[in-house]
Amino acid sequence: MASGASASSPAQQLPSQSQMKKCVADVLCEFFEVVFHTILYRRRIYPRSVFRPRQKYKIPVQMSQHPDVNKYIGDIVNTIKKLILEGECIRNVSFVVLNGRHEAEEKFVFEMVIPETIDNRNDVYMFKLEQSLRGMLLRVLSYGGSASDRHELTSTDVEQETDRSFTILIETKQATLHGLSEHINLQSFPWMQADSTVRSLPNGSHIVPIKSVDSTLFKIQLYAEELNSS
């Protein structure tokens, strides 16, 4: 009788923590890029003619084609990615709608928690995570808020001049801000501490919870801060 030996197949090798951190950075930054463009479009900070339809997370969205706007958002996203890869603390990322006096009148705040040890064994192909991010994007698309009462146009108003603008803030540690100012790869996009008129809405504002994402890769809590109706 012939004899033989058999060997069990090797266990699937889990990604390293550096690989997982890169995955988190890629997923988060792709989402932030889409959601920033979505808020720009929904709040009509720029004319609708600047945007083109795209498909993200199986949802039709509008993405800006303006070179300067896209470069600004790209630089922001690039900074977020570098901070994540270097293990720096990011408390939250805020998209701030500014009025003509450069004062905050609406904020979308993304509070973030990235665990020290990242484990995606319960969602290896990230199907659940993609569905969660899709749900958050849908909530941003459908969110009205007090600002939309002022900014959304009727179907007959195709274009409208506006003096509104926007800025994007990253809340982090003081030491991280100092490091950003000296980072050789970010010197062409200088960071500085934001003025109080940009960081905070005036008295008479309130917070509206919008959506949360709870995964083993990261957690996001999204809420809006908006002015009270007069």
PDB file of N, CA and C in Angstrom, residues 170-204:
ATOM      1  N   ILE A 170      -9.234  71.157  10.658  1.00  0.00           N
ATOM      2  CA  ILE A 170      -8.834  69.906  11.290  1.00  0.00           C
ATOM      3  C   ILE A 170      -8.468  70.228  12.736  1.00  0.00           C
ATOM      4  N   GLU A 171      -9.205  69.647  13.680  1.00  0.00           N
ATOM      5  CA  GLU A 171      -8.887  69.873  15.092  1.00  0.00           C
ATOM      6  C   GLU A 171      -7.932  68.792  15.558  1.00  0.00           C
ATOM      7  N   THR A 172      -6.793  69.205  16.048  1.00  0.00           N
ATOM      8  CA  THR A 172      -5.765  68.274  16.472  1.00  0.00           C
ATOM      9  C   THR A 172      -5.009  68.868  17.653  1.00  0.00           C
ATOM     10  N   LYS A 173      -3.904  68.263  18.034  1.00  0.00           N
ATOM     11  CA  LYS A 173      -3.111  68.763  19.146  1.00  0.00           C
ATOM     12  C   LYS A 173      -2.226  69.918  18.701  1.00  0.00           C
ATOM     13  N   GLN A 174      -1.827  70.768  19.654  1.00  0.00           N
ATOM     14  CA  GLN A 174      -0.952  71.895  19.348  1.00  0.00           C
ATOM     15  C   GLN A 174       0.366  71.427  18.762  1.00  0.00           C
ATOM     16  N   ALA A 175       0.892  70.325  19.303  1.00  0.00           N
ATOM     17  CA  ALA A 175       2.169  69.804  18.797  1.00  0.00           C
ATOM     18  C   ALA A 175       2.034  69.336  17.351  1.00  0.00           C
ATOM     19  N   THR A 176       0.859  68.796  17.016  1.00  0.00           N
ATOM     20  CA  THR A 176       0.626  68.354  15.638  1.00  0.00           C
ATOM     21  C   THR A 176       0.587  69.538  14.692  1.00  0.00           C
ATOM     22  N   LEU A 177      -0.063  70.634  15.112  1.00  0.00           N
ATOM     23  CA  LEU A 177      -0.103  71.851  14.298  1.00  0.00           C
ATOM     24  C   LEU A 177       1.311  72.361  14.048  1.00  0.00           C
ATOM     25  N   HIS A 178       2.142  72.349  15.096  1.00  0.00           N
ATOM     26  CA  HIS A 178       3.529  72.791  14.937  1.00  0.00           C
ATOM     27  C   HIS A 178       4.259  71.889  13.944  1.00  0.00           C
ATOM     28  N   GLY A 179       3.998  70.592  14.022  1.00  0.00           N
ATOM     29  CA  GLY A 179       4.637  69.664  13.090  1.00  0.00           C
ATOM     30  C   GLY A 179       4.191  69.880  11.664  1.00  0.00           C
ATOM     31  N   LEU A 180       2.904  70.223  11.482  1.00  0.00           N
ATOM     32  CA  LEU A 180       2.395  70.480  10.131  1.00  0.00           C
ATOM     33  C   LEU A 180       3.101  71.680   9.496  1.00  0.00           C
ATOM     34  N   SER A 181       3.333  72.708  10.301  1.00  0.00           N
ATOM     35  CA  SER A 181       3.957  73.920   9.765  1.00  0.00           C
ATOM     36  C   SER A 181       5.394  73.659   9.318  1.00  0.00           C
ATOM     37  N   GLU A 182       6.019  72.598   9.856  1.00  0.00           N
ATOM     38  CA  GLU A 182       7.407  72.299   9.511  1.00  0.00           C
ATOM     39  C   GLU A 182       7.530  71.111   8.559  1.00  0.00           C
ATOM     40  N   HIS A 183       6.390  70.479   8.240  1.00  0.00           N
ATOM     41  CA  HIS A 183       6.419  69.299   7.372  1.00  0.00           C
ATOM     42  C   HIS A 183       6.839  69.719   5.968  1.00  0.00           C
ATOM     43  N   ILE A 184       7.927  69.146   5.487  1.00  0.00           N
ATOM     44  CA  ILE A 184       8.492  69.580   4.204  1.00  0.00           C
ATOM     45  C   ILE A 184       7.542  69.351   3.041  1.00  0.00           C
ATOM     46  N   ASN A 185       6.708  68.303   3.132  1.00  0.00           N
ATOM     47  CA  ASN A 185       5.784  67.991   2.042  1.00  0.00           C
ATOM     48  C   ASN A 185       4.525  68.850   2.075  1.00  0.00           C
ATOM     49  N   LEU A 186       4.332  69.639   3.147  1.00  0.00           N
ATOM     50  CA  LEU A 186       3.127  70.452   3.273  1.00  0.00           C
ATOM     51  C   LEU A 186       3.420  71.940   3.300  1.00  0.00           C
ATOM     52  N   GLN A 187       4.672  72.323   3.039  1.00  0.00           N
ATOM     53  CA  GLN A 187       5.044  73.732   3.138  1.00  0.00           C
ATOM     54  C   GLN A 187       4.382  74.589   2.060  1.00  0.00           C
ATOM     55  N   SER A 188       3.980  73.980   0.961  1.00  0.00           N
ATOM     56  CA  SER A 188       3.279  74.737  -0.076  1.00  0.00           C
ATOM     57  C   SER A 188       1.811  74.951   0.270  1.00  0.00           C
ATOM     58  N   PHE A 189       1.353  74.318   1.354  1.00  0.00           N
ATOM     59  CA  PHE A 189      -0.034  74.461   1.806  1.00  0.00           C
ATOM     60  C   PHE A 189      -0.010  74.732   3.316  1.00  0.00           C
ATOM     61  N   PRO A 190       0.329  75.981   3.705  1.00  0.00           N
ATOM     62  CA  PRO A 190       0.562  76.282   5.126  1.00  0.00           C
ATOM     63  C   PRO A 190      -0.700  76.156   5.972  1.00  0.00           C
ATOM     64  N   TRP A 191      -0.532  75.618   7.185  1.00  0.00           N
ATOM     65  CA  TRP A 191      -1.615  75.502   8.144  1.00  0.00           C
ATOM     66  C   TRP A 191      -1.409  76.517   9.268  1.00  0.00           C
ATOM     67  N   MET A 192      -2.508  77.032   9.801  1.00  0.00           N
ATOM     68  CA  MET A 192      -2.447  77.989  10.899  1.00  0.00           C
ATOM     69  C   MET A 192      -3.691  77.825  11.755  1.00  0.00           C
ATOM     70  N   GLN A 193      -3.639  78.387  12.936  1.00  0.00           N
ATOM     71  CA  GLN A 193      -4.781  78.309  13.832  1.00  0.00           C
ATOM     72  C   GLN A 193      -5.908  79.183  13.303  1.00  0.00           C
ATOM     73  N   ALA A 194      -7.124  78.624  13.287  1.00  0.00           N
ATOM     74  CA  ALA A 194      -8.276  79.333  12.728  1.00  0.00           C
ATOM     75  C   ALA A 194      -8.772  80.404  13.684  1.00  0.00           C
ATOM     76  N   ASP A 195      -9.314  81.490  13.131  1.00  0.00           N
ATOM     77  CA  ASP A 195      -9.914  82.549  13.931  1.00  0.00           C
ATOM     78  C   ASP A 195     -11.183  82.035  14.611  1.00  0.00           C
ATOM     79  N   SER A 196     -11.539  82.661  15.716  1.00  0.00           N
ATOM     80  CA  SER A 196     -12.727  82.242  16.471  1.00  0.00           C
ATOM     81  C   SER A 196     -13.999  82.424  15.657  1.00  0.00           C
ATOM     82  N   THR A 197     -14.050  83.422  14.768  1.00  0.00           N
ATOM     83  CA  THR A 197     -15.242  83.644  13.950  1.00  0.00           C
ATOM     84  C   THR A 197     -15.464  82.528  12.939  1.00  0.00           C
ATOM     85  N   VAL A 198     -14.400  81.794  12.632  1.00  0.00           N
ATOM     86  CA  VAL A 198     -14.497  80.659  11.709  1.00  0.00           C
ATOM     87  C   VAL A 198     -14.751  79.370  12.490  1.00  0.00           C
ATOM     88  N   ARG A 199     -14.132  79.247  13.665  1.00  0.00           N
ATOM     89  CA  ARG A 199     -14.262  78.023  14.450  1.00  0.00           C
ATOM     90  C   ARG A 199     -15.642  77.877  15.078  1.00  0.00           C
ATOM     91  N   SER A 200     -16.254  78.989  15.469  1.00  0.00           N
ATOM     92  CA  SER A 200     -17.484  78.925  16.262  1.00  0.00           C
ATOM     93  C   SER A 200     -18.582  79.763  15.633  1.00  0.00           C
ATOM     94  N   LEU A 201     -19.807  79.260  15.726  1.00  0.00           N
ATOM     95  CA  LEU A 201     -20.967  80.035  15.318  1.00  0.00           C
ATOM     96  C   LEU A 201     -21.324  81.012  16.428  1.00  0.00           C
ATOM     97  N   PRO A 202     -21.993  82.117  16.086  1.00  0.00           N
ATOM     98  CA  PRO A 202     -22.382  83.075  17.129  1.00  0.00           C
ATOM     99  C   PRO A 202     -23.424  82.473  18.061  1.00  0.00           C
ATOM    100  N   ASN A 203     -23.732  83.211  19.139  1.00  0.00           N
ATOM    101  CA  ASN A 203     -24.756  82.748  20.075  1.00  0.00           C
ATOM    102  C   ASN A 203     -26.080  82.540  19.348  1.00  0.00           C
ATOM    103  N   GLY A 204     -26.822  81.543  19.819  1.00  0.00           N
ATOM    104  CA  GLY A 204     -28.091  81.249  19.168  1.00  0.00           C
ATOM    105  C   GLY A 204     -27.986  80.146  18.140  1.00  0.00           C
TER     106      GLY A 204
END
